[in-house]
XYZ file of C-alpha atoms in Angstrom:
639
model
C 0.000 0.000 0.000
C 1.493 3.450 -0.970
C 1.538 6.288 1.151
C -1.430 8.362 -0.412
C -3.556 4.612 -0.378
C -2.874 4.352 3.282
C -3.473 8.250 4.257
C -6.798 8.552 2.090
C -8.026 4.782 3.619
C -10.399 3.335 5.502
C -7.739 3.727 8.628
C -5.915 6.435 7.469
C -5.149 9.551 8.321
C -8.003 11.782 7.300
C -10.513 8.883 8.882
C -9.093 9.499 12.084
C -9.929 13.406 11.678
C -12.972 13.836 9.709
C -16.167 12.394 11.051
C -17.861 10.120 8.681
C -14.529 9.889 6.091
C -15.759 7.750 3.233
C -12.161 6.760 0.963
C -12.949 7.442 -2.428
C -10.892 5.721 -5.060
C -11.125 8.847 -7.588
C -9.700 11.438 -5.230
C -6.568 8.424 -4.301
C -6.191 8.192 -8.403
C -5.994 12.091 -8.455
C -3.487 11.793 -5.803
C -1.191 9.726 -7.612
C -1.307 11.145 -10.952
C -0.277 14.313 -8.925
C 2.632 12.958 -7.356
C 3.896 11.155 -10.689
C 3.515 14.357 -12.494
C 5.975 16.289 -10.055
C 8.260 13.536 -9.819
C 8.687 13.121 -13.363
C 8.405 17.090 -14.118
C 5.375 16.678 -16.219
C 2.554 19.357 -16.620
C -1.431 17.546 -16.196
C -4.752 18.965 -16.343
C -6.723 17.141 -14.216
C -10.519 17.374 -13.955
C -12.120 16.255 -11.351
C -15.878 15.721 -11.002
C -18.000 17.204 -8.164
C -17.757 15.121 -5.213
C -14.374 14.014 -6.149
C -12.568 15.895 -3.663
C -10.193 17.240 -5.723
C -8.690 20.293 -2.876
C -7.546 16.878 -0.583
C -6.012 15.167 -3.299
C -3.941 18.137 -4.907
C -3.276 19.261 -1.082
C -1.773 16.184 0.230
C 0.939 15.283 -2.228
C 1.731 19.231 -2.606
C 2.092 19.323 1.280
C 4.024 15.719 1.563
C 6.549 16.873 -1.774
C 8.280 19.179 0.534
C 8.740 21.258 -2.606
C 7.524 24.869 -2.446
C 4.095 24.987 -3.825
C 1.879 27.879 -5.362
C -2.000 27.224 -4.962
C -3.608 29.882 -7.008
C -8.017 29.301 -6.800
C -10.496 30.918 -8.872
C -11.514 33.956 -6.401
C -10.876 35.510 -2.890
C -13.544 33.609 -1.316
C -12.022 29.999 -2.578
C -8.784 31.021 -1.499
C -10.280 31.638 2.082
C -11.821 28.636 2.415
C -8.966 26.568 1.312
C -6.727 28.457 3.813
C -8.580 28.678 6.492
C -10.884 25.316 6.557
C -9.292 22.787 4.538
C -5.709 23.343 5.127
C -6.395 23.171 8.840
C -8.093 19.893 8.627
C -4.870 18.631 6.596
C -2.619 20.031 9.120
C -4.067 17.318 11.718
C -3.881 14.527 9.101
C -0.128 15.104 8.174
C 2.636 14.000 10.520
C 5.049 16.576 8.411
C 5.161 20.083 9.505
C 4.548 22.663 6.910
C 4.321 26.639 6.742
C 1.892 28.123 5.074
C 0.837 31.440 3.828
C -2.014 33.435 2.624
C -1.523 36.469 0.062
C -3.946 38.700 -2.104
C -3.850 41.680 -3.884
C -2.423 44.702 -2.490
C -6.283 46.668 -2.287
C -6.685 43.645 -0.067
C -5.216 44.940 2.699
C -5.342 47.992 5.093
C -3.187 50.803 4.067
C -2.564 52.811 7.788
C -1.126 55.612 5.977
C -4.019 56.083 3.477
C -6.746 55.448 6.521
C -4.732 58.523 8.220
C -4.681 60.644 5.176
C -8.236 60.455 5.035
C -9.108 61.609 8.547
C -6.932 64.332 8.214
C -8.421 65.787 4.568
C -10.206 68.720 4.340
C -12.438 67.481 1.784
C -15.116 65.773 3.860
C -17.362 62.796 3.453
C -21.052 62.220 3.521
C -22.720 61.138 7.348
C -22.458 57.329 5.842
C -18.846 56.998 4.963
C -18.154 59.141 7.609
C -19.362 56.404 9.991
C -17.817 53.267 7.846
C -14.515 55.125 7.926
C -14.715 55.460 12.275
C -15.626 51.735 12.150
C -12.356 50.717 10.012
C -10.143 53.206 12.202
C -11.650 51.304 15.201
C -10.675 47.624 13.315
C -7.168 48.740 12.321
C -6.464 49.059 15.753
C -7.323 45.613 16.519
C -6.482 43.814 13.307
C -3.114 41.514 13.433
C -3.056 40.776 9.626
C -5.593 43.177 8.104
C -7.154 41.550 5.496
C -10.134 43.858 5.101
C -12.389 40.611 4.716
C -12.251 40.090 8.076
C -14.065 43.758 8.546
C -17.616 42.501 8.289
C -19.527 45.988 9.412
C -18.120 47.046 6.304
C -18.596 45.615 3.074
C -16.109 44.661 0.878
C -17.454 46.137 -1.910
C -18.321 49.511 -0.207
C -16.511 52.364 -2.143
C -15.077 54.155 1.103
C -12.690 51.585 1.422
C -10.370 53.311 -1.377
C -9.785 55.695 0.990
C -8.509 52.717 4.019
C -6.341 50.822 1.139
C -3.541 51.068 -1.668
C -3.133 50.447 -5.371
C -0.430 50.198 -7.379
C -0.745 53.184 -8.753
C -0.962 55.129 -5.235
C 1.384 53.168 -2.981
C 4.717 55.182 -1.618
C 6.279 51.842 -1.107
C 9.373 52.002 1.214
C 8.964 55.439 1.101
C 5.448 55.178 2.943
C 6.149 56.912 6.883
C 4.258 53.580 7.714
C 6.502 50.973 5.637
C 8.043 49.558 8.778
C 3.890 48.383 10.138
C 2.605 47.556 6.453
C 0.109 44.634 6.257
C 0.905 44.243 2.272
C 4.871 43.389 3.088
C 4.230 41.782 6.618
C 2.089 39.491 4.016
C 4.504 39.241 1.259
C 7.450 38.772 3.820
C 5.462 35.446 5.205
C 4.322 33.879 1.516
C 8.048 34.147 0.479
C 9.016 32.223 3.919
C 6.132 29.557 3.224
C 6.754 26.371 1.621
C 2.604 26.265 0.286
C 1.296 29.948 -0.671
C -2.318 30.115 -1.621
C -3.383 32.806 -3.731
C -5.711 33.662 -6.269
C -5.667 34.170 -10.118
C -5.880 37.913 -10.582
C -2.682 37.656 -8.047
C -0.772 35.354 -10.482
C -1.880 37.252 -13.791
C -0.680 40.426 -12.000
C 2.586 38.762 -11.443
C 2.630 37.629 -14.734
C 2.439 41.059 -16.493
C 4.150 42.995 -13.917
C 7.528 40.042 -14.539
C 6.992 41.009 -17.946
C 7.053 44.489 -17.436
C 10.756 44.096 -15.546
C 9.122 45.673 -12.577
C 10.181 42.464 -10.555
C 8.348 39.815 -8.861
C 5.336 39.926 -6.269
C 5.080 35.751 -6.132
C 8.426 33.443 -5.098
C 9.642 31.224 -7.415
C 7.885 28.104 -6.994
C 8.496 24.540 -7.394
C 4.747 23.506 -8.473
C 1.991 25.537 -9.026
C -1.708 24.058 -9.274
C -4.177 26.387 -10.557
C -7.839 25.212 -9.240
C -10.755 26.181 -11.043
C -8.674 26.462 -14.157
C -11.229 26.966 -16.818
C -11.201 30.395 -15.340
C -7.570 31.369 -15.796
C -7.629 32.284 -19.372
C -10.235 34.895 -18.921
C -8.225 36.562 -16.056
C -4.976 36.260 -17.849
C -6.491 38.117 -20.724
C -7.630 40.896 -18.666
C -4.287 41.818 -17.228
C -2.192 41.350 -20.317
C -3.985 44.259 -21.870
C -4.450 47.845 -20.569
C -7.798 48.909 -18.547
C -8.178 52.492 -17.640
C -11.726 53.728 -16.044
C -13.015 56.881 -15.197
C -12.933 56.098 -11.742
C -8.903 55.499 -12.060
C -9.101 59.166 -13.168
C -11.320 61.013 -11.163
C -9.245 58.769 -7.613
C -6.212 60.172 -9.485
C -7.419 63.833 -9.227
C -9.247 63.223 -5.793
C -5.688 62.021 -4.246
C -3.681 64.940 -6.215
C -5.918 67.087 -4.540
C -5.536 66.043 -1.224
C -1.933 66.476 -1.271
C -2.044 69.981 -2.625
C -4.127 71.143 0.342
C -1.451 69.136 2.826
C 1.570 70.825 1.079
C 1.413 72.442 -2.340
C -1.635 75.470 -1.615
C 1.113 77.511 -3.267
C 0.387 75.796 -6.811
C -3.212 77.142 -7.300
C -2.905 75.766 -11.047
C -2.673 71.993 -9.794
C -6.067 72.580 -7.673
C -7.505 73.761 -11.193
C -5.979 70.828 -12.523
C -7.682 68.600 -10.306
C -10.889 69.859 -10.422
C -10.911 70.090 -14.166
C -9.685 66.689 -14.752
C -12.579 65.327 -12.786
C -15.027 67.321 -14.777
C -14.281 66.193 -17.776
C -14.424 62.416 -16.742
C -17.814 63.146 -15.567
C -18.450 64.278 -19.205
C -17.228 61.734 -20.849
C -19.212 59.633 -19.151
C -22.181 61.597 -19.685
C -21.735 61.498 -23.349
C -21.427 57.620 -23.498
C -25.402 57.485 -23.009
C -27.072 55.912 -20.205
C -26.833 52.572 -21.588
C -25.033 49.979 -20.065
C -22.844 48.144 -22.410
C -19.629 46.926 -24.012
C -18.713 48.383 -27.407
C -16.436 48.197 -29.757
C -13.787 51.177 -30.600
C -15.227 52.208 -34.048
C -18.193 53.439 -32.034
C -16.144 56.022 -29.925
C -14.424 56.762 -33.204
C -17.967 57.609 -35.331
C -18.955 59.174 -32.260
C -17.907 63.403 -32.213
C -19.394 64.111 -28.733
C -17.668 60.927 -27.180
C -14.410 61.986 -29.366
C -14.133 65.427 -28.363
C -15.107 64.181 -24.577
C -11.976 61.673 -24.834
C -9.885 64.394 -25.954
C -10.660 66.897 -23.319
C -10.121 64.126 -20.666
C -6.724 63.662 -22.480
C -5.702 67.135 -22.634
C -6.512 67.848 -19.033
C -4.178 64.276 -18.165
C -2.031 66.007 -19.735
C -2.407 69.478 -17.927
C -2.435 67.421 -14.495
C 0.634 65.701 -15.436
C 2.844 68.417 -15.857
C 1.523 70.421 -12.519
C 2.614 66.827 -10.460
C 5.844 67.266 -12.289
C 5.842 70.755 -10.876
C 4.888 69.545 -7.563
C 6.262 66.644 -7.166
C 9.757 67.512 -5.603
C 8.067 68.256 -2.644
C 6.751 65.404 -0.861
C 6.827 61.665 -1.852
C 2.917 61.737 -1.969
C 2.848 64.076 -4.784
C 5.736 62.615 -6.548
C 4.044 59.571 -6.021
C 0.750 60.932 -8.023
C 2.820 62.415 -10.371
C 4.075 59.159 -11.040
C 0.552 57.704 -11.822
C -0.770 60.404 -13.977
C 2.658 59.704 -16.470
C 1.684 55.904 -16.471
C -2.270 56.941 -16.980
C -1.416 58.935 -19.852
C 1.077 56.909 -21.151
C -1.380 54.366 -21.405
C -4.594 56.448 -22.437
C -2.638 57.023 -25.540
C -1.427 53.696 -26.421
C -5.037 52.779 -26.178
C -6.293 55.798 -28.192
C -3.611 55.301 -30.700
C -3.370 51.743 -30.943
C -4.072 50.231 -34.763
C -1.773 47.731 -35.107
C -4.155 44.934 -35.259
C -2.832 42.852 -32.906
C -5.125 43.813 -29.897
C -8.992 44.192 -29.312
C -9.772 47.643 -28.345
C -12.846 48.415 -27.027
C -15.027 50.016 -23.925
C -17.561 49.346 -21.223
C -20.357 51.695 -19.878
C -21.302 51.506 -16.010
C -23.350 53.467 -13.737
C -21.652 55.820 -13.061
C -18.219 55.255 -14.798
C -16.379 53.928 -17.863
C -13.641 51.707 -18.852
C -11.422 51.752 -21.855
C -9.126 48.860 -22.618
C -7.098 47.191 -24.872
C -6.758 43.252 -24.821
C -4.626 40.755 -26.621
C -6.262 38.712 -29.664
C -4.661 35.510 -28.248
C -2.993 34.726 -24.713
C -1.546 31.348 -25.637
C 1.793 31.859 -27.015
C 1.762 34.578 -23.965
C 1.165 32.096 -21.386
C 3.528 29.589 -23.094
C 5.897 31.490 -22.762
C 5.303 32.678 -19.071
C 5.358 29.087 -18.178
C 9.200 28.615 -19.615
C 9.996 31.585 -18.134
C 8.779 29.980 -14.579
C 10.321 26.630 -14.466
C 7.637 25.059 -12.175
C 5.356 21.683 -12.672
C 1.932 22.977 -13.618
C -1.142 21.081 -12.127
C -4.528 22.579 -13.818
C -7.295 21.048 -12.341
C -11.500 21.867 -11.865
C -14.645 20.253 -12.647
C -15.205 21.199 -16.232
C -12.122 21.354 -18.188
C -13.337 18.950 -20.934
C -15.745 19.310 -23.879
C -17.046 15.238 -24.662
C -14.269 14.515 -23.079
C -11.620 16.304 -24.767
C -9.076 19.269 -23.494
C -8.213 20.386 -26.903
C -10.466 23.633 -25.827
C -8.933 24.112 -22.820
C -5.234 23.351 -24.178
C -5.332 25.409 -27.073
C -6.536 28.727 -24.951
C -3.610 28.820 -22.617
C -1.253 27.094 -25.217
C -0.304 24.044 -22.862
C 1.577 21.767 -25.493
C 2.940 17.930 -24.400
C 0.892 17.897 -21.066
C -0.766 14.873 -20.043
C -4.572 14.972 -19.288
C -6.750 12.652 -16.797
C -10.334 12.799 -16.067
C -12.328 11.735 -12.538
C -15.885 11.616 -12.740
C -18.030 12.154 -10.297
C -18.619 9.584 -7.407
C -22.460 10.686 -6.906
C -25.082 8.288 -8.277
C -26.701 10.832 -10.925
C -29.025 7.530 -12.317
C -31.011 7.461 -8.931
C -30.481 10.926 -7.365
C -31.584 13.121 -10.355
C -33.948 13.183 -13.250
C -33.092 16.011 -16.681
C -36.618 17.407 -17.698
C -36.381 18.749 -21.666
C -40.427 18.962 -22.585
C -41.693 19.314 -25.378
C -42.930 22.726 -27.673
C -40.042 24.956 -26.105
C -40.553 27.845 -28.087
C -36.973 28.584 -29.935
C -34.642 31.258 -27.698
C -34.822 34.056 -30.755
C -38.630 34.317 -29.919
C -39.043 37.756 -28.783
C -41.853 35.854 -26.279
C -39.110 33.615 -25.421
C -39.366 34.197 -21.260
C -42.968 34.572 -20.723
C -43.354 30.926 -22.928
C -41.219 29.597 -20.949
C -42.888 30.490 -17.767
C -45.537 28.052 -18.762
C -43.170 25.149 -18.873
C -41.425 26.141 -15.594
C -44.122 27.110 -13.420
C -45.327 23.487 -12.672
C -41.553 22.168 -12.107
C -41.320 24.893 -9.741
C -44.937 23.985 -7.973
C -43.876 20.650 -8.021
C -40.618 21.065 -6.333
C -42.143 23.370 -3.645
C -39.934 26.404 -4.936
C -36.378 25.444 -3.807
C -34.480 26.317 -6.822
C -32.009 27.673 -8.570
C -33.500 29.752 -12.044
C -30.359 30.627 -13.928
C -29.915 32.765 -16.878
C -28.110 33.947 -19.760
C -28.521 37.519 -19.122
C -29.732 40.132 -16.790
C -32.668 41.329 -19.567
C -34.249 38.024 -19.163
C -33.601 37.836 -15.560
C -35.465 40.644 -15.011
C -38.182 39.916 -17.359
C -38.661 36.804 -15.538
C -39.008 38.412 -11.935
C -41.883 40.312 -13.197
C -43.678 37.123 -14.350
C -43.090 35.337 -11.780
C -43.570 37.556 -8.819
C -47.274 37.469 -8.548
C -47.725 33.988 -9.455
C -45.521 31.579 -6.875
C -46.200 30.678 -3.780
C -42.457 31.009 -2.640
C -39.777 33.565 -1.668
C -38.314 34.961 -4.546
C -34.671 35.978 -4.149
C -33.274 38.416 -7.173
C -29.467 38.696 -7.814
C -28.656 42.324 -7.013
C -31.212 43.113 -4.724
C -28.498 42.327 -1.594
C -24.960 40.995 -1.920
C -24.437 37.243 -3.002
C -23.070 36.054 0.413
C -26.445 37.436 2.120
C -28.664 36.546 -0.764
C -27.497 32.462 -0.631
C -27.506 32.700 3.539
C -31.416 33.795 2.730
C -31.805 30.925 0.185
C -30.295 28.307 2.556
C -32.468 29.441 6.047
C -35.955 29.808 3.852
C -35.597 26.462 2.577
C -38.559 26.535 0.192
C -36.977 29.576 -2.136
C -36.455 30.436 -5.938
C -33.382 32.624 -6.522
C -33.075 34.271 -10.075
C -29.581 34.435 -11.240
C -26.757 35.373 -13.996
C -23.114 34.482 -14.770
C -22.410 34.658 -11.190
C -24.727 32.249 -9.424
C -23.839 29.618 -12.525
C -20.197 28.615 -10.312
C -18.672 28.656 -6.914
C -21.743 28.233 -5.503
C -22.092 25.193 -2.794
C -26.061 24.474 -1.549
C -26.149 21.155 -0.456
C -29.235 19.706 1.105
C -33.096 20.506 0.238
C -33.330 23.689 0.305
C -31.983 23.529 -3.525
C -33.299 20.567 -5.279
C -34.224 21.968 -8.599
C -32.034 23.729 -11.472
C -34.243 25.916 -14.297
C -31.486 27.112 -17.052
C -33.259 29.074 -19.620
C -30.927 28.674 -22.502
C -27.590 27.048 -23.749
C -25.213 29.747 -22.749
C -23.413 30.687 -25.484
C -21.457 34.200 -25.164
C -23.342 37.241 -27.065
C -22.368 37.397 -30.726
C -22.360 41.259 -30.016
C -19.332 41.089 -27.172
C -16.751 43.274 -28.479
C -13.542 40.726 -27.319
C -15.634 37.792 -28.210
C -16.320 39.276 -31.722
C -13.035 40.441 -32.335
C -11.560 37.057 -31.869
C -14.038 34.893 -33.856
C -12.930 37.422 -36.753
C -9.544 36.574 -36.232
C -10.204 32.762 -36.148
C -11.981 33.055 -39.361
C -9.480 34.736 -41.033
C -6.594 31.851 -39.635
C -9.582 29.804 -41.806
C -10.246 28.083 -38.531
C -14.029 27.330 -37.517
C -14.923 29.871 -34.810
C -18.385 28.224 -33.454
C -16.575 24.697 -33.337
C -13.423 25.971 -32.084
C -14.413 28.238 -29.547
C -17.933 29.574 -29.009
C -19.623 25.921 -28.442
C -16.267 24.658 -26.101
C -16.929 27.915 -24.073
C -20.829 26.923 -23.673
C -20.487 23.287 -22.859
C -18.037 24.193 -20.390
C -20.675 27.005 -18.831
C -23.382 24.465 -19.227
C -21.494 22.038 -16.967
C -21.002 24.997 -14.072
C -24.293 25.713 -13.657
C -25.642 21.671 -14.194
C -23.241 21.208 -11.492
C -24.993 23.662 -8.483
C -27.768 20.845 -8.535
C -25.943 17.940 -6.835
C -23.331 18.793 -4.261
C -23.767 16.101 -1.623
C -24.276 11.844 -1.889
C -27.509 12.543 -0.223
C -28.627 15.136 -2.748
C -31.692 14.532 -4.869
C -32.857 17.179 -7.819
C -34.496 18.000 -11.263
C -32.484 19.622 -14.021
C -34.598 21.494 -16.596
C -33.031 23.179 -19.720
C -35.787 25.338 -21.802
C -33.684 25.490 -24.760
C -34.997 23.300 -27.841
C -31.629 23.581 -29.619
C -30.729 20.721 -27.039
C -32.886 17.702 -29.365
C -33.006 20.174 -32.527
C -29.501 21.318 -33.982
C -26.608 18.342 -34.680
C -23.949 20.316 -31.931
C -26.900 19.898 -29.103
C -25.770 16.076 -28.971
C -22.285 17.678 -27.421
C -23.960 19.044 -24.787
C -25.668 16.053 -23.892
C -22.211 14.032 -23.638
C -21.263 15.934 -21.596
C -23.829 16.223 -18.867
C -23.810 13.905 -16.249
C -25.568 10.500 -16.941
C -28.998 11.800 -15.501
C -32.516 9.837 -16.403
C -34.096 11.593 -18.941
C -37.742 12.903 -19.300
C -40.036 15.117 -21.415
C -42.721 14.620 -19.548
C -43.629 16.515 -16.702
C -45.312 13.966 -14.789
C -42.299 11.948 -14.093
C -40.937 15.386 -12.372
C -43.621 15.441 -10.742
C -43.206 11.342 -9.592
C -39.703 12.394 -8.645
C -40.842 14.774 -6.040
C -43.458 12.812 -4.649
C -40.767 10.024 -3.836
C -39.137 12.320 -1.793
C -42.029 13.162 0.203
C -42.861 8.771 0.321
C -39.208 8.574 2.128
């Protein structure tokens, strides 16, 4: 018996520390294909099925290598969990001693000197943020490590926390008064001490282009690195390869600037003006974009004169606030440092303005109240090939949906991972008996204009029939909303929206009500655990294929078509198989779960690539009758 047979066993370790431990011969498999793929130096993507317990079997062998290990997960919340629940529990299991670290993104932390700044401004804040700030003064004195996720009575997202933390852009580094006390280094000090770091994507990307950059390295050099929740990387790496400037990047830039002038540069009323002009023209700009909410693509802005001229003005005045700084900034390191950051924002508003070399996607993105312009690469693989030399480390990609029909070609070919060998775990849950896929009949098609309200008909008595506890997941936030107004009147059930609270409070609702319907997008499709009853059904309105009209998407189907590749094949039905899976797989999360799948779209039985989504959904009964969903429920209630 090997090591990892006798530690994942009936006697083994992890039996002796987890109540109920059940071995399971997929996650020992995982294991060892981990362990031979760092011995012999060997890159794998390894997918893992839900239920699998794929975070045990890439934590074990990382831990028992006694090589220095990089976890990088999917988001912030992932990489808490992991660090803070599982790699406890493996901490009792393994004899070994280990040190371990956690590290995030530098806006992640408190910033003493910033919090300070802000008390002492002469600006002022509203009665609200005001009150949040007193509350994160009062934390900061208590905090050892000052993540600011551990500040509950102040939400993560809340915008007065800009003024608690740093950027890059507005960091003094070891010129900051407070260097000496910084959380940032305290946590950078401790994840280059650790032999496992876990971090999170946007963390490695922003290593990535910053090593590229020459700017040096915010990660140590690593022996093995296992990216979870991999299908996500190449979207993140594609964002930070690029360049992303947004209105709110400008009008913190002036804000800051204008802060320090009234701490030590009232003697330069022409930055002030600067300021305050720069911000006014942002504000225009964004005006002039429309109050539609959108992506677009660059021609627009270019066929545009209003949004032209706007772009201009916000240009010039960069400009104009760029050479004040350089006035200003000999006098104190917080103006140099602005100084600094208006150079690199106009450095970079250019290259995107003046960008036509083909090679990149340039295009723009409307908020509420702001704007973002970027620029990002046609194609990340040769990038990431290259990055991967450059870091001579065994790679371990791993997550629940990295195949299409059980191929990685997809998956390969978008991060350029050549000669790496592939393995695939299915799920240990008995799909057969613990779920039943409903497909009826006379779905209208999803170009119907009446699409939603048809499909109400055909989901209201799955819904009635499951006594509400279910997930209804969509392809966008049009038809979300469309469907809250049908169905608000008409079920018997709470009915939980996405964006009416934040997602942590909204699933916490979901899971105490027990009988609910939640309404979701793109975020509620992954990372979402409910096991148990209280989420026994999963409504999907359509197959989710990306919008034709994306401006990145579009952009890179035209170059695929022009490398006379097949663009739908190649990319556009991978992408939606893969999405499919993430949201098929927030139905069954437990052995003891039981649940209906529906999918309203008719393209499932009716076009020839529908038969690729249907390899690659679990092996579920089928039915298009709604009776036997009906049946299925009523067994539960015969238990």
């Amino acid at each position: 018996m090997t090591e990892l047979e006798s530690f994942f066993g009936n006697d083994g370790a992890l039996s002796k520390i987890i109540s109920g431990y059940q071995p399971r011969t997929a996650q020992i498999e995982m294991a060892e294909a981990i362990v031979r793929a760092v011995e012999e130096s060997r890159n794998l993507i390894a997918e893992a099925g839900t239920g699998t317990g794929k975070t045990f079997a890439y934590l074990v062998p990382a831990i028992l290598s006694g090589k220095k290990v990089i976890i990088s997960t999917g988001t912030k919340n992932l990489q808490d969990q992991l660090f803070n629940k599982d790699l406890p529990v493996i901490r009792k299991a393994v004899k070994k001693p280990f040190m371990a670290a956690l590290l995030k993104g530098r806006s992640n932390y408190l910033c003493s000197y910033r919090l300070k700044n802000a008390f002492e401004s002469t600006l002022g804040f509203s009665k609200d943020d005001a009150a949040a700030l007193a509350k994160i003064k009062s934390w900061a004195q208590r905090t050892k490590i000052g993540d600011v996720s551990e500040m509950s009575e102040v939400a993560e997202a809340d915008p007065i926390w800009y003024q608690a933390t740093s950027s890059v852009e507005n960091c003094l580094g070891q010129d900051c008064p407070d260097y000496a006390e910084c959380f940032m280094v305290k946590a950078r000090k401790k994840a280059q001490e650790a032999e496992l770091l876990v971090i999170n994507h946007h963390l490695l990307c922003a290593d990535w282009s910053i090593r590229d950059s020459g700017f040096g390295e915010l990660l140590p050099d690593a022996d093995v690195v296992i990216i979870d929740e991999a299908h996500q990387l190449a979207d993140t790496a594609s964002n930070f390869l690029g360049i992303n400037i947004g209105g709110r990047q400008l009008s913190d830039l002036a804000s800051d600037a204008l802060v320090e002038y009234f701490k030590d540069a009232t003697d330069l009323p022409a930055l002030r003006t600067a300021c305050e002009d720069l911000d006014h023209e942002v504000r225009d700009l964004r005006l002039a974009f429309g109050i539609e909410l959108k992506r677009g693509e660059w021609y627009e802005i270019e066929n545009n004169p209003k949004i032209t001229a706007g772009l201009n003005a916000v240009k010039e005045q960069l400009q104009r606030l760029n050479d004040q700084l350089e006035l200003a900034s000999v006098k104190t390191k917080g103006l140099e440092s602005c100084f600094k950051r208006a150079e690199d924002l106009l450095q970079q508003l250019k290259i995107i303005i003046e960008d036509d070399s083909g090679k990149w996607i340039r295009w723009y993105e409307i908020h509420k109240k702001s704007f973002t312009l970027s620029r990002t690469p046609l194609d990340i693989a040769a990038e990431f090939r290259s990055f991967m030399q450059r870091h001579q480390a065994v790679w371990i990609f791993t997550s629940a949906t990295l195949s299409v029909a059980n191929k990685f070609d997809h998956f390969s070919n978008n991060l350029g991972l050549t000669n790496a060998a592939s393995a695939s775990w299915g799920s240990p849950f008995d799909y057969a008996n613990q779920s039943l896929f409903y497909h009826p009949k006379g779905l209208p098609q999803p170009n119907d204009p009446e699409f939603i309200p048809l499909i109400m008909n055909f989901a209201l008595p799955v819904l009635q029939a499951s006594k509400g506890r279910a997930f209804f997941l969509f392809t966008s936030h049009r038809a979300l909303k469309q469907a809250e107004m049908l169905l608000k009147d008409k079920l018997d059930y709470p009915l939980l929206v996405q964006g009416s609270r934040p997602k942590r409070l909204l699933l916490e609702q979901f899971k105490e009500a027990g009988n609910a319907v939640l309404l979701g997008t793109s975020s509620f499709w992954e990372g979402v655990d409910v096991r148990g009853e209280a989420l026994s059904c999963v409504i999907i309105d359509k197959l989710p294929f990306s919008s034709p009209g994306d401006p990145v998407l579009k952009a890179r189907l035209n170059a695929m078509e022009r490398q006379g590749r097949n663009p739908f094949f190649e990319h556009q039905l991978p992408a939606a198989v893969i999405a499919l899976r993430q949201g098929i797989g927030r139905l069954i999360r437990d052995v003891k779960d039981r649940g209906v799948l529906m999918v309203c779209d008719p393209r499932l039985l009716k076009r020839s690539y529908g038969q690729i989504f249907l390899d690659s959904v679990p092996p579920m009964k089928r039915t298009r009758d709604i009776e036997d969903v009906r049946a299925f429920f009523q067994q539960e209630t015969e238990q």
